[in-house]
Amino acid sequence: MHLFSPFDLRGVRLRNRIAVSPMCQYSSVDGYANDWHMVHLGSRAVGGAGLVFTEATAVSPEGRISPEDLGIWDESHCVRLTEIAGFISQQGAIPGIQLAHAGRKASTLSPWKGNGTAGYDAGGWPDKVIAPSAQRFADDYPNPRQITLEEIPALIAEFSNASRRALECGFQVIELHAAHGYLLHEFLSPLSNHRTDQYGGDFDNRIRLLCEIVEAVRKVWPDNLPLFTRVSATDWTAGGWTPDETVELAGRLQSLGVDLLDCSSGGNVPTAPIPIGPGYQIPFARRIRTETSMASGGVGMITSAEQADQIIRNGDADLVLLAREMLRDPYWALHAARALKFDQAGPNQYLRAI
């Protein structure tokens, strides 16, 4: 097994083990995809990646990180998303979509407008920000209100309806975003979840919402299509979510129909001491792959072809997801194939240069 081995999940075959990680582009108006998203995502498919994910795509208007985030809460969002998914497929890549709700980190400014500070004066919705508990992420973020028990079924339905739309658009992989301090991660972590009802307290209660969403999504997402979940495997903070809990969660999610755990970390505590370095999150993916029967994805400071290939060859992960390196080089996968001396044909239009 190596970086350019095909990867089969349910009825889907990836041409290699390289995925374009979801990356916010802050380029939408009212949630709509546009030419930027077509070129950004399409060029990575042309560039040889096996799986191309959209950015975190909001299941509701209030679930966006910023007013410029992509959305799929309305049928009209499907027009451009269908075109994009179709183009990705035509290039031999698998189109994937990450479904998300930002929770207490919603209604913020895009990075080049204010370094993520609360978007009160930029079309934001600070009075509609929700969280498992009424605790803000940081001083310059909105004060969330605690989502009520009566509102949770509607939230679950938002994920289910978004999944149905994603299927209509032609996406073949869904990833549920339960990482980086967004809503589903907020429920998982005792640092942000102080509820005393059935959605807070012990481990089983804190994972309940994510499990219920997985069950709802699987009811509308076909059996032959894979379902991923991205988690922050640790909060990097005492008293927070732990790698051991991540391993336990993996088994629960697998029994409900999740096929791969995408192992990131952090994001729920603004001052967490994260030991960032090349491949620093790979040990989490390795634990999932070796301690459970679930597939795992490795992400975080994966930059070179040799590094990515070694992760797969070592059995540390089944899939590598690249983010910033894909921003630097849309054709990273084709360049990696050449560096590693593997055959991966580029598009016919580019054959004279390959």
mmCIF file of C-alpha atoms in Angstrom:
data_model
loop_
_atom_site.group_PDB
_atom_site.id
_atom_site.type_symbol
_atom_site.label_atom_id
_atom_site.label_comp_id
_atom_site.label_asym_id
_atom_site.label_seq_id
_atom_site.Cartn_x
_atom_site.Cartn_y
_atom_site.Cartn_z
ATOM 1 C CA MET A 1 0.000 0.000 0.000
ATOM 2 C CA HIS A 2 1.363 3.419 -0.991
ATOM 3 C CA LEU A 3 0.213 6.957 -1.709
ATOM 4 C CA PHE A 4 -0.963 6.082 -5.209
ATOM 5 C CA SER A 5 -2.777 2.867 -4.317
ATOM 6 C CA PRO A 6 -6.498 3.051 -5.068
ATOM 7 C CA PHE A 7 -8.684 3.329 -1.974
ATOM 8 C CA ASP A 8 -12.081 1.599 -1.902
ATOM 9 C CA LEU A 9 -14.779 2.697 0.514
ATOM 10 C CA ARG A 10 -18.234 1.156 0.106
ATOM 11 C CA GLY A 11 -19.054 1.669 -3.576
ATOM 12 C CA VAL A 12 -16.549 4.454 -4.194
ATOM 13 C CA ARG A 13 -12.966 4.079 -5.446
ATOM 14 C CA LEU A 14 -10.460 6.888 -4.968
ATOM 15 C CA ARG A 15 -7.698 6.833 -7.587
ATOM 16 C CA ASN A 16 -5.115 7.546 -4.875
ATOM 17 C CA ARG A 17 -4.824 8.282 -1.137
ATOM 18 C CA ILE A 18 -4.656 12.085 -1.550
ATOM 19 C CA ALA A 19 -7.531 14.309 -0.471
ATOM 20 C CA VAL A 20 -7.975 18.060 -0.641
ATOM 21 C CA SER A 21 -8.903 19.027 2.898
ATOM 22 C CA PRO A 22 -11.885 21.350 3.450
ATOM 23 C CA MET A 23 -10.618 24.945 3.472
ATOM 24 C CA CYS A 24 -12.812 28.008 3.964
ATOM 25 C CA GLN A 25 -12.541 30.450 1.067
ATOM 26 C CA TYR A 26 -14.683 33.273 2.509
ATOM 27 C CA SER A 27 -15.895 34.041 -0.997
ATOM 28 C CA SER A 28 -19.645 33.319 -0.968
ATOM 29 C CA VAL A 29 -22.618 35.654 -0.883
ATOM 30 C CA ASP A 30 -25.644 34.267 0.984
ATOM 31 C CA GLY A 31 -24.072 30.811 0.928
ATOM 32 C CA TYR A 32 -23.893 30.490 -2.857
ATOM 33 C CA ALA A 33 -20.969 28.892 -4.646
ATOM 34 C CA ASN A 34 -19.585 30.884 -7.555
ATOM 35 C CA ASP A 35 -16.804 30.932 -10.152
ATOM 36 C CA TRP A 36 -14.142 31.104 -7.448
ATOM 37 C CA HIS A 37 -15.278 27.793 -5.954
ATOM 38 C CA MET A 38 -15.461 26.157 -9.370
ATOM 39 C CA VAL A 39 -11.906 27.158 -10.259
ATOM 40 C CA HIS A 40 -10.485 26.547 -6.768
ATOM 41 C CA LEU A 41 -11.963 23.053 -6.374
ATOM 42 C CA GLY A 42 -11.851 22.127 -10.047
ATOM 43 C CA SER A 43 -8.159 22.889 -10.386
ATOM 44 C CA ARG A 44 -7.313 20.502 -7.542
ATOM 45 C CA ALA A 45 -9.272 17.766 -9.316
ATOM 46 C CA VAL A 46 -7.398 18.531 -12.545
ATOM 47 C CA GLY A 47 -4.243 18.453 -10.412
ATOM 48 C CA GLY A 48 -4.665 14.781 -9.590
ATOM 49 C CA ALA A 49 -6.145 14.547 -6.089
ATOM 50 C CA GLY A 50 -8.262 11.475 -5.439
ATOM 51 C CA LEU A 51 -10.866 13.245 -3.285
ATOM 52 C CA VAL A 52 -11.754 16.941 -3.337
ATOM 53 C CA PHE A 53 -13.739 18.388 -0.425
ATOM 54 C CA THR A 54 -15.622 21.652 -0.399
ATOM 55 C CA GLU A 55 -14.994 23.987 2.470
ATOM 56 C CA ALA A 56 -17.111 23.658 5.620
ATOM 57 C CA THR A 57 -20.571 24.070 4.111
ATOM 58 C CA ALA A 58 -23.192 25.406 6.508
ATOM 59 C CA VAL A 59 -26.414 23.516 7.121
ATOM 60 C CA SER A 60 -28.159 26.752 8.184
ATOM 61 C CA PRO A 61 -27.554 30.494 7.725
ATOM 62 C CA GLU A 62 -26.720 30.844 11.419
ATOM 63 C CA GLY A 63 -24.305 27.907 11.167
ATOM 64 C CA ARG A 64 -21.825 29.803 9.000
ATOM 65 C CA ILE A 65 -18.477 30.813 10.424
ATOM 66 C CA SER A 66 -18.662 34.106 8.536
ATOM 67 C CA PRO A 67 -21.186 35.804 6.238
ATOM 68 C CA GLU A 68 -18.948 34.753 3.314
ATOM 69 C CA ASP A 69 -19.151 30.992 3.971
ATOM 70 C CA LEU A 70 -20.566 28.378 1.630
ATOM 71 C CA GLY A 71 -24.020 26.980 2.420
ATOM 72 C CA ILE A 72 -26.382 24.183 1.502
ATOM 73 C CA TRP A 73 -29.459 25.074 3.551
ATOM 74 C CA ASP A 74 -31.569 25.934 0.498
ATOM 75 C CA GLU A 75 -32.382 24.042 -2.690
ATOM 76 C CA SER A 76 -31.183 27.001 -4.752
ATOM 77 C CA HIS A 77 -27.631 26.424 -3.464
ATOM 78 C CA CYS A 78 -27.583 23.180 -5.434
ATOM 79 C CA VAL A 79 -27.369 24.770 -8.883
ATOM 80 C CA ARG A 80 -23.681 25.766 -8.752
ATOM 81 C CA LEU A 81 -22.746 22.972 -6.359
ATOM 82 C CA THR A 82 -24.062 20.457 -8.900
ATOM 83 C CA GLU A 83 -21.889 22.002 -11.607
ATOM 84 C CA ILE A 84 -18.841 21.886 -9.356
ATOM 85 C CA ALA A 85 -19.401 18.293 -8.254
ATOM 86 C CA GLY A 86 -19.900 17.314 -11.896
ATOM 87 C CA PHE A 87 -16.667 18.952 -13.017
ATOM 88 C CA ILE A 88 -14.685 17.292 -10.217
ATOM 89 C CA SER A 89 -16.093 13.916 -11.261
ATOM 90 C CA GLN A 90 -15.247 14.534 -14.917
ATOM 91 C CA GLN A 91 -11.585 14.932 -13.933
ATOM 92 C CA GLY A 92 -11.495 11.493 -12.305
ATOM 93 C CA ALA A 93 -11.657 12.749 -8.707
ATOM 94 C CA ILE A 94 -14.392 12.070 -6.163
ATOM 95 C CA PRO A 95 -16.386 15.127 -5.069
ATOM 96 C CA GLY A 96 -16.865 15.433 -1.315
ATOM 97 C CA ILE A 97 -18.655 17.958 0.861
ATOM 98 C CA GLN A 98 -18.087 18.828 4.499
ATOM 99 C CA LEU A 99 -21.285 19.669 6.375
ATOM 100 C CA ALA A 100 -20.896 21.987 9.323
ATOM 101 C CA HIS A 101 -22.417 24.237 11.950
ATOM 102 C CA ALA A 102 -20.076 26.769 13.538
ATOM 103 C CA GLY A 103 -21.854 26.935 16.899
ATOM 104 C CA ARG A 104 -20.323 29.554 19.188
ATOM 105 C CA LYS A 105 -17.675 30.376 16.572
ATOM 106 C CA ALA A 106 -20.310 31.635 14.111
ATOM 107 C CA SER A 107 -20.888 35.234 12.999
ATOM 108 C CA THR A 108 -17.206 36.157 12.710
ATOM 109 C CA LEU A 109 -15.277 38.182 10.173
ATOM 110 C CA SER A 110 -13.311 36.569 7.373
ATOM 111 C CA PRO A 111 -9.569 36.584 8.191
ATOM 112 C CA TRP A 112 -8.575 39.464 5.932
ATOM 113 C CA LYS A 113 -11.368 41.635 7.372
ATOM 114 C CA GLY A 114 -10.632 41.328 11.059
ATOM 115 C CA ASN A 115 -8.626 38.303 12.109
ATOM 116 C CA GLY A 116 -11.715 36.339 13.037
ATOM 117 C CA THR A 117 -13.181 38.829 15.500
ATOM 118 C CA ALA A 118 -16.930 39.040 15.914
ATOM 119 C CA GLY A 119 -18.703 40.217 12.787
ATOM 120 C CA TYR A 120 -21.248 42.498 14.427
ATOM 121 C CA ASP A 121 -20.964 45.167 11.757
ATOM 122 C CA ALA A 122 -20.335 42.945 8.756
ATOM 123 C CA GLY A 123 -23.644 41.203 8.205
ATOM 124 C CA GLY A 124 -23.291 38.965 11.234
ATOM 125 C CA TRP A 125 -25.974 37.537 13.531
ATOM 126 C CA PRO A 126 -24.564 37.689 17.091
ATOM 127 C CA ASP A 127 -28.025 37.396 18.638
ATOM 128 C CA LYS A 128 -28.604 34.030 16.883
ATOM 129 C CA VAL A 129 -25.366 32.268 17.833
ATOM 130 C CA ILE A 130 -25.983 28.956 19.627
ATOM 131 C CA ALA A 131 -23.840 26.545 21.622
ATOM 132 C CA PRO A 132 -24.322 23.612 23.976
ATOM 133 C CA SER A 133 -23.778 26.072 26.847
ATOM 134 C CA ALA A 134 -23.892 29.850 27.057
ATOM 135 C CA GLN A 135 -20.121 30.300 27.092
ATOM 136 C CA ARG A 136 -18.297 32.355 24.476
ATOM 137 C CA PHE A 137 -15.193 31.034 22.726
ATOM 138 C CA ALA A 138 -13.122 34.158 23.439
ATOM 139 C CA ASP A 139 -13.629 37.777 24.451
ATOM 140 C CA ASP A 140 -13.969 38.995 20.857
ATOM 141 C CA TYR A 141 -16.548 36.369 19.881
ATOM 142 C CA PRO A 142 -20.337 36.596 20.275
ATOM 143 C CA ASN A 143 -22.053 35.512 23.476
ATOM 144 C CA PRO A 144 -23.956 32.352 22.470
ATOM 145 C CA ARG A 145 -27.189 31.188 23.955
ATOM 146 C CA GLN A 146 -27.680 27.586 25.000
ATOM 147 C CA ILE A 147 -29.594 25.577 22.421
ATOM 148 C CA THR A 148 -32.742 24.150 23.973
ATOM 149 C CA LEU A 149 -33.847 20.534 23.959
ATOM 150 C CA GLU A 150 -36.817 21.543 21.835
ATOM 151 C CA GLU A 151 -34.508 22.963 19.157
ATOM 152 C CA ILE A 152 -32.236 19.944 18.800
ATOM 153 C CA PRO A 153 -34.531 17.887 16.516
ATOM 154 C CA ALA A 154 -34.605 20.797 14.051
ATOM 155 C CA LEU A 155 -30.802 20.985 14.146
ATOM 156 C CA ILE A 156 -30.545 17.272 13.378
ATOM 157 C CA ALA A 157 -32.997 17.754 10.509
ATOM 158 C CA GLU A 158 -30.788 20.511 9.089
ATOM 159 C CA PHE A 159 -27.930 18.032 8.748
ATOM 160 C CA SER A 160 -30.242 15.422 7.274
ATOM 161 C CA ASN A 161 -31.725 17.833 4.741
ATOM 162 C CA ALA A 162 -28.264 19.097 3.801
ATOM 163 C CA SER A 163 -27.190 15.499 3.178
ATOM 164 C CA ARG A 164 -30.139 14.918 0.894
ATOM 165 C CA ARG A 165 -29.233 18.035 -1.074
ATOM 166 C CA ALA A 166 -25.599 16.948 -1.250
ATOM 167 C CA LEU A 167 -26.735 13.690 -2.843
ATOM 168 C CA GLU A 168 -28.857 15.582 -5.359
ATOM 169 C CA CYS A 169 -25.817 17.708 -6.225
ATOM 170 C CA GLY A 170 -23.745 14.635 -7.064
ATOM 171 C CA PHE A 171 -21.366 14.557 -4.114
ATOM 172 C CA GLN A 172 -20.140 11.054 -3.295
ATOM 173 C CA VAL A 173 -18.595 11.581 0.145
ATOM 174 C CA ILE A 174 -19.975 13.510 3.105
ATOM 175 C CA GLU A 175 -17.815 14.581 6.006
ATOM 176 C CA LEU A 176 -19.478 15.757 9.212
ATOM 177 C CA HIS A 177 -17.449 18.515 10.864
ATOM 178 C CA ALA A 178 -17.096 17.688 14.574
ATOM 179 C CA ALA A 179 -13.728 19.385 15.082
ATOM 180 C CA HIS A 180 -11.988 22.739 15.578
ATOM 181 C CA GLY A 181 -14.325 24.093 18.234
ATOM 182 C CA TYR A 182 -17.427 24.178 16.064
ATOM 183 C CA LEU A 183 -20.840 23.073 17.289
ATOM 184 C CA LEU A 184 -20.508 19.285 17.285
ATOM 185 C CA HIS A 185 -17.048 19.483 18.858
ATOM 186 C CA GLU A 186 -18.476 21.873 21.448
ATOM 187 C CA PHE A 187 -20.917 19.163 22.490
ATOM 188 C CA LEU A 188 -18.150 16.544 22.679
ATOM 189 C CA SER A 189 -15.826 18.534 24.920
ATOM 190 C CA PRO A 190 -16.477 19.055 28.645
ATOM 191 C CA LEU A 191 -14.673 22.385 28.307
ATOM 192 C CA SER A 192 -17.563 23.800 26.280
ATOM 193 C CA ASN A 193 -20.440 21.507 27.261
ATOM 194 C CA HIS A 194 -21.752 22.177 30.762
ATOM 195 C CA ARG A 195 -25.263 20.862 30.205
ATOM 196 C CA THR A 196 -27.030 18.797 32.851
ATOM 197 C CA ASP A 197 -29.569 17.138 30.538
ATOM 198 C CA GLN A 198 -29.161 14.100 28.265
ATOM 199 C CA TYR A 199 -26.755 16.010 25.996
ATOM 200 C CA GLY A 200 -24.214 16.903 28.692
ATOM 201 C CA GLY A 201 -22.218 15.367 31.489
ATOM 202 C CA ASP A 202 -20.761 11.928 30.867
ATOM 203 C CA PHE A 203 -19.202 10.609 27.674
ATOM 204 C CA ASP A 204 -22.370 8.945 26.385
ATOM 205 C CA ASN A 205 -24.348 12.158 26.768
ATOM 206 C CA ARG A 206 -21.719 14.393 25.187
ATOM 207 C CA ILE A 207 -21.480 12.204 22.059
ATOM 208 C CA ARG A 208 -25.268 11.818 21.813
ATOM 209 C CA LEU A 209 -25.906 14.687 19.390
ATOM 210 C CA LEU A 210 -23.187 13.609 16.965
ATOM 211 C CA CYS A 211 -24.458 10.030 17.039
ATOM 212 C CA GLU A 212 -28.032 11.153 16.411
ATOM 213 C CA ILE A 213 -26.895 13.270 13.471
ATOM 214 C CA VAL A 214 -24.954 10.335 12.020
ATOM 215 C CA GLU A 215 -28.044 8.145 12.310
ATOM 216 C CA ALA A 216 -30.205 10.793 10.610
ATOM 217 C CA VAL A 217 -27.700 11.336 7.811
ATOM 218 C CA ARG A 218 -27.330 7.604 7.179
ATOM 219 C CA LYS A 219 -31.094 7.365 6.649
ATOM 220 C CA VAL A 220 -30.837 9.612 3.583
ATOM 221 C CA TRP A 221 -27.233 8.940 2.493
ATOM 222 C CA PRO A 222 -27.071 5.747 0.364
ATOM 223 C CA ASP A 223 -25.377 2.613 1.676
ATOM 224 C CA ASN A 224 -22.977 2.591 -1.272
ATOM 225 C CA LEU A 225 -21.550 6.046 -0.444
ATOM 226 C CA PRO A 226 -19.002 6.742 2.311
ATOM 227 C CA LEU A 227 -19.552 8.920 5.359
ATOM 228 C CA PHE A 228 -16.588 10.573 7.114
ATOM 229 C CA THR A 229 -16.401 12.486 10.369
ATOM 230 C CA ARG A 230 -13.687 15.018 11.209
ATOM 231 C CA VAL A 231 -12.827 15.223 14.896
ATOM 232 C CA SER A 232 -10.358 17.092 17.028
ATOM 233 C CA ALA A 233 -8.708 14.081 18.638
ATOM 234 C CA THR A 234 -7.630 16.191 21.615
ATOM 235 C CA ASP A 235 -8.293 19.647 23.009
ATOM 236 C CA TRP A 236 -4.621 19.846 24.089
ATOM 237 C CA THR A 237 -5.973 21.117 27.419
ATOM 238 C CA ALA A 238 -6.419 19.434 30.800
ATOM 239 C CA GLY A 239 -10.033 18.483 31.430
ATOM 240 C CA GLY A 240 -10.901 18.521 27.738
ATOM 241 C CA TRP A 241 -11.629 15.948 25.061
ATOM 242 C CA THR A 242 -8.951 13.245 24.955
ATOM 243 C CA PRO A 243 -7.375 10.819 22.458
ATOM 244 C CA ASP A 244 -8.776 7.889 24.480
ATOM 245 C CA GLU A 245 -12.271 9.309 24.062
ATOM 246 C CA THR A 246 -11.614 9.678 20.341
ATOM 247 C CA VAL A 247 -10.798 5.974 20.079
ATOM 248 C CA GLU A 248 -13.981 5.106 21.964
ATOM 249 C CA LEU A 249 -16.006 7.470 19.771
ATOM 250 C CA ALA A 250 -14.605 5.859 16.619
ATOM 251 C CA GLY A 251 -16.084 2.505 17.562
ATOM 252 C CA ARG A 252 -19.468 4.049 18.281
ATOM 253 C CA LEU A 253 -19.529 5.977 15.018
ATOM 254 C CA GLN A 254 -18.428 2.982 12.977
ATOM 255 C CA SER A 255 -21.360 0.971 14.311
ATOM 256 C CA LEU A 256 -23.660 3.755 13.085
ATOM 257 C CA GLY A 257 -22.230 3.828 9.571
ATOM 258 C CA VAL A 258 -19.228 6.182 9.620
ATOM 259 C CA ASP A 259 -16.454 4.831 7.404
ATOM 260 C CA LEU A 260 -13.456 7.036 8.161
ATOM 261 C CA LEU A 261 -12.372 9.257 11.023
ATOM 262 C CA ASP A 262 -10.491 12.341 9.846
ATOM 263 C CA CYS A 263 -8.147 13.090 12.749
ATOM 264 C CA SER A 264 -7.368 16.727 13.407
ATOM 265 C CA SER A 265 -6.999 18.419 16.804
ATOM 266 C CA GLY A 266 -7.537 21.569 18.831
ATOM 267 C CA GLY A 267 -9.658 24.605 18.055
ATOM 268 C CA ASN A 268 -11.921 24.604 21.104
ATOM 269 C CA VAL A 269 -9.610 26.547 23.419
ATOM 270 C CA PRO A 270 -7.979 29.725 22.079
ATOM 271 C CA THR A 271 -4.896 29.373 24.297
ATOM 272 C CA ALA A 272 -4.278 25.614 23.981
ATOM 273 C CA PRO A 273 -0.529 24.773 23.815
ATOM 274 C CA ILE A 274 -0.515 22.839 20.536
ATOM 275 C CA PRO A 275 2.873 21.255 19.671
ATOM 276 C CA ILE A 276 2.714 22.072 15.975
ATOM 277 C CA GLY A 277 5.239 20.394 13.691
ATOM 278 C CA PRO A 278 5.390 18.192 10.575
ATOM 279 C CA GLY A 279 2.834 15.387 10.870
ATOM 280 C CA TYR A 280 2.029 16.307 14.484
ATOM 281 C CA GLN A 281 -1.488 14.850 14.267
ATOM 282 C CA ILE A 282 -0.561 11.584 12.561
ATOM 283 C CA PRO A 283 -0.298 9.650 15.869
ATOM 284 C CA PHE A 284 -4.045 10.170 16.344
ATOM 285 C CA ALA A 285 -4.812 8.662 12.940
ATOM 286 C CA ARG A 286 -2.455 5.795 13.728
ATOM 287 C CA ARG A 287 -4.326 5.012 16.961
ATOM 288 C CA ILE A 288 -7.664 4.851 15.164
ATOM 289 C CA ARG A 289 -6.249 2.581 12.479
ATOM 290 C CA THR A 290 -4.457 0.235 14.886
ATOM 291 C CA GLU A 291 -6.839 0.189 17.868
ATOM 292 C CA THR A 292 -10.112 -0.021 15.933
ATOM 293 C CA SER A 293 -11.214 -1.547 12.641
ATOM 294 C CA MET A 294 -12.068 1.892 11.261
ATOM 295 C CA ALA A 295 -10.216 3.688 8.481
ATOM 296 C CA SER A 296 -8.501 6.949 9.374
ATOM 297 C CA GLY A 297 -7.336 10.113 7.697
ATOM 298 C CA GLY A 298 -4.186 12.026 8.600
ATOM 299 C CA VAL A 299 -4.029 15.806 8.303
ATOM 300 C CA GLY A 300 -1.782 18.629 9.420
ATOM 301 C CA MET A 301 1.550 19.910 8.077
ATOM 302 C CA ILE A 302 1.868 17.183 5.458
ATOM 303 C CA THR A 303 3.908 18.842 2.734
ATOM 304 C CA SER A 304 6.209 16.522 0.790
ATOM 305 C CA ALA A 305 5.435 13.544 -1.421
ATOM 306 C CA GLU A 306 7.870 11.393 0.542
ATOM 307 C CA GLN A 307 6.263 12.295 3.871
ATOM 308 C CA ALA A 308 2.751 11.546 2.610
ATOM 309 C CA ASP A 309 3.853 8.269 1.020
ATOM 310 C CA GLN A 310 5.560 7.164 4.226
ATOM 311 C CA ILE A 311 2.392 7.825 6.261
ATOM 312 C CA ILE A 312 0.474 5.441 3.997
ATOM 313 C CA ARG A 313 3.263 2.849 3.741
ATOM 314 C CA ASN A 314 3.680 2.781 7.531
ATOM 315 C CA GLY A 315 -0.021 2.119 7.994
ATOM 316 C CA ASP A 316 -0.405 5.330 9.986
ATOM 317 C CA ALA A 317 -3.469 6.381 7.985
ATOM 318 C CA ASP A 318 -5.529 5.235 5.019
ATOM 319 C CA LEU A 319 -5.793 8.703 3.514
ATOM 320 C CA VAL A 320 -3.790 11.926 3.743
ATOM 321 C CA LEU A 321 -5.611 15.245 3.602
ATOM 322 C CA LEU A 322 -3.641 18.290 2.489
ATOM 323 C CA ALA A 323 -4.714 21.879 3.047
ATOM 324 C CA ARG A 324 -2.160 24.677 2.880
ATOM 325 C CA GLU A 325 0.116 22.689 0.587
ATOM 326 C CA MET A 326 -2.782 22.400 -1.864
ATOM 327 C CA LEU A 327 -3.186 26.178 -1.740
ATOM 328 C CA ARG A 328 0.477 26.517 -2.662
ATOM 329 C CA ASP A 329 0.292 23.921 -5.441
ATOM 330 C CA PRO A 330 -3.036 22.832 -6.976
ATOM 331 C CA TYR A 331 -1.118 20.162 -8.922
ATOM 332 C CA TRP A 332 0.563 18.694 -5.855
ATOM 333 C CA ALA A 333 -0.703 15.176 -6.590
ATOM 334 C CA LEU A 334 0.702 15.127 -10.136
ATOM 335 C CA HIS A 335 4.009 16.492 -8.895
ATOM 336 C CA ALA A 336 4.062 13.878 -6.124
ATOM 337 C CA ALA A 337 3.482 11.088 -8.629
ATOM 338 C CA ARG A 338 6.460 12.266 -10.648
ATOM 339 C CA ALA A 339 8.653 12.602 -7.539
ATOM 340 C CA LEU A 340 7.748 9.092 -6.370
ATOM 341 C CA LYS A 341 7.932 7.630 -9.893
ATOM 342 C CA PHE A 342 4.333 6.437 -9.973
ATOM 343 C CA ASP A 343 2.178 6.565 -13.056
ATOM 344 C CA GLN A 344 -0.771 8.880 -12.697
ATOM 345 C CA ALA A 345 -2.018 10.281 -15.944
ATOM 346 C CA GLY A 346 -2.917 13.924 -15.943
ATOM 347 C CA PRO A 347 -5.696 15.352 -18.080
ATOM 348 C CA ASN A 348 -5.355 14.754 -21.805
ATOM 349 C CA GLN A 349 -5.031 18.476 -22.359
ATOM 350 C CA TYR A 350 -1.775 18.452 -20.311
ATOM 351 C CA LEU A 351 -0.194 15.211 -21.563
ATOM 352 C CA ARG A 352 2.393 17.008 -23.697
ATOM 353 C CA ALA A 353 3.889 18.401 -20.458
ATOM 354 C CA ILE A 354 3.792 15.233 -18.354
#
